[in-house]
């Protein structure tokens, strides 16, 4: 008997020592939206408020309540919020209370209306309908009152209410400094109060009438020596004495993330909710990680975090999450991802992983494959999954050195990758093994204004020499009649350097794609550079000395330039989206070269030294499954999907446009005779736009767009890391600049440049 | 005796521990690194890295340039510093100010000196203006093989003063009586230099030559400041190779190159030392 009891005691002790693999008790997702639902923004949570054991959630057009162990209940229904405000007609919404942020104390609900800048209370709730008090207008210069409605030129970032004092961190775009400021009001009178506080990022109620603040020195946030942001300071603010007492520094937080804080007097615990994590300080001591959550971007005009009993609630555009912050109950298995972001696909994958928290490692940055490999090899950073763009990082080197886990064993991943373009498959495969999951691709190349070219009967260039000839021709005086309406390139400045830099980049990518030894000493390079040396577009260039222009000023000639249509441009991307009249122009290096378009591919791979390989692979599998539902993404990566995609907003947009036409017609009827011609002209132009929309707006991705994209993709090559612009060495930059400044001749440039290239390439063999 | 020995080790211990941690262990650690493959599992591959390194054209170029530059700079400094020291000796009391002027470049930061050199040798700089005025074509001093000229000139100018100080001290130590006796015996100045001065300063001369040569091996930062990580072929040194490999975190190649070079230097100085030892025995 004794032995049995001893054994059971030992077993119990042993079990109690095993760290929990599952989430803490009480952790739950209170509400989740379908990440693929494009209308989720209207349905997502807007604000939270905690009052004892009750959580208040402002979401959609309702206010919900929730208590631990219970279900969400609708408290108030059918309200106007800052999300659905503009869906209502002007007449409907004028004068109506708008619920933007809630503050609840002992059941009394106070509401901040950020549309007009007022505060009111909910006096009673009758059958789910709120009966509200008269609003108290806050004293603001940023309030613009027009005939039909009032609006604010003010941006609310975070708000909190302490007693009858409202603290708002925001931007006054009307009369403020342009920087983020702290504004304080007495909500009983609306009177603005002065404060000496500066650099406040977030505030919450503390105890004894005091407040907790997270502050910084806004002029001194970045430490250039350590190349990182300085930690925030947690301080206690006494409003009565207007004094600030520093408590401690808050570390491990990204500079823009220290904005969601709350204090629970019941537990004497301060909580800071950042992307995917909740930190706590019990008794304002010992800053420690206490919980994980799925929200990556938490933003609210009021608060995105609230304390409910001994739990904390946070929200983002995908859902509302409740956590029990307790370091002892932190799960042991987590997934850390480098250089990725909270896409809908990511949220689906996270949901499928269940209890394994996933967070982004954003305090890390790798300049090269070697740096990344070194970090992976040493085990620092503890990264499980990494995202890289293959023209920034030498992914081949990572694969060769064994820094990528072999994903060939996953049927879900291999079958997904097999459907993609061959050049994409090759990029992530080594010796027949799958090493990474491609998730996005886009091209970058010259574009030309097809409509303008047809109107002006201009020849479409197919090589760089032809492009330069076109530019020279355009800049001749005899073509000046067209300069009024069109510009050659959309930007100010000299054109020769712009063309030169683009050609240089394209030349390198072309040679790399052919597997040829990179050298400037080729006939191809010489012929194009020879043409470039004849370039003379001074007549049409707009030159500005920006050092003489004020910060917010734009010179008149530049504004004129921006109002013109560009004939060609070098910064458009190639993908399945509408670029208006601009159409891809895949230039050949010369008449003997082939067309090519460098495509920038991003992939995710698993660290073979990850402690959670199975979870990491499962995450990628769920991600691939989610990406299959992202039609546009799939069509860009794979040649097999060519069905046009309807525009889900077509009907709504058309209805809005037709309503706008009706309003404009009514306006014309009521207008003065002298105003009617101008209004009629506007209406006619708008009607043309509506007719055009009926044809072009039906599909988000139409047949024409798909055909154009497929035409471009036949020239697609993988963009590779630049040898000449690797960021580690600026000797090429200096050489190019000396050539452009005419300090060295073309031959000298070619000789010196080729010599450098030869050194770089031989060194890395 | 035993007691003394025990306390001796006690006093030496901190230094020995430091030596172990900062020199011995990293030294052998580096050898280990140079024999791994640089993959995630860092497996031993023997001398494969060394074989590949010695077959690398760029490593060979860097090594060749380093040796050439050192053979150009070291003898130049040696001869020039000796001549200057001899001239300063003849000035006697007035030599101090001139010696100080010669040492000044040695004390200045290299980056400050380089600014002067960049102004002088820029394409539109003073030197090219002089060249143009002589009817010759301007030279790309900073971007072409001609970069060797300003590099060597700057290196010699910066370091000759230090060697002059050492030589001056050695020359001053030679008793005047030897020269007086030689004069009485009818020796001419050249004979005095060859038969009295040179043998007396031989140990110092050896030291100056060794120092000049060791420092010449380390010519890098001057070229790096002017030409970047990939300067012209003519001035690409072994340090560039190692620096670029280090920046690329290719530690295997860095360590293999470093140990290869260390062996070469060891052999060269071994030969020098042995030849000096033989000479000394002859004397």
CSV table of C-alpha atoms in Angstrom, one decimal, chain B residues 21 30 40 56 66 81 84 100 108 111 130 137 186 206 243 282:
chain,number,residue,atom,x,y,z
B,21,UNK,CA,41.9,32.3,-24.0
B,30,UNK,CA,41.0,28.8,-36.4
B,40,UNK,CA,25.1,23.8,-41.1
B,56,UNK,CA,41.8,30.4,-56.6
B,66,UNK,CA,51.1,41.7,-51.3
B,81,UNK,CA,65.6,56.1,-43.8
B,84,UNK,CA,68.1,60.5,-44.1
B,100,UNK,CA,60.3,65.6,-35.7
B,108,UNK,CA,48.7,61.3,-38.0
B,111,UNK,CA,42.3,58.7,-42.9
B,130,UNK,CA,51.4,69.4,-63.2
B,137,UNK,CA,47.9,63.1,-70.6
B,186,UNK,CA,93.4,57.8,-44.3
B,206,UNK,CA,68.0,44.1,-39.5
B,243,UNK,CA,38.4,41.1,-45.6
B,282,UNK,CA,81.3,34.8,-40.0
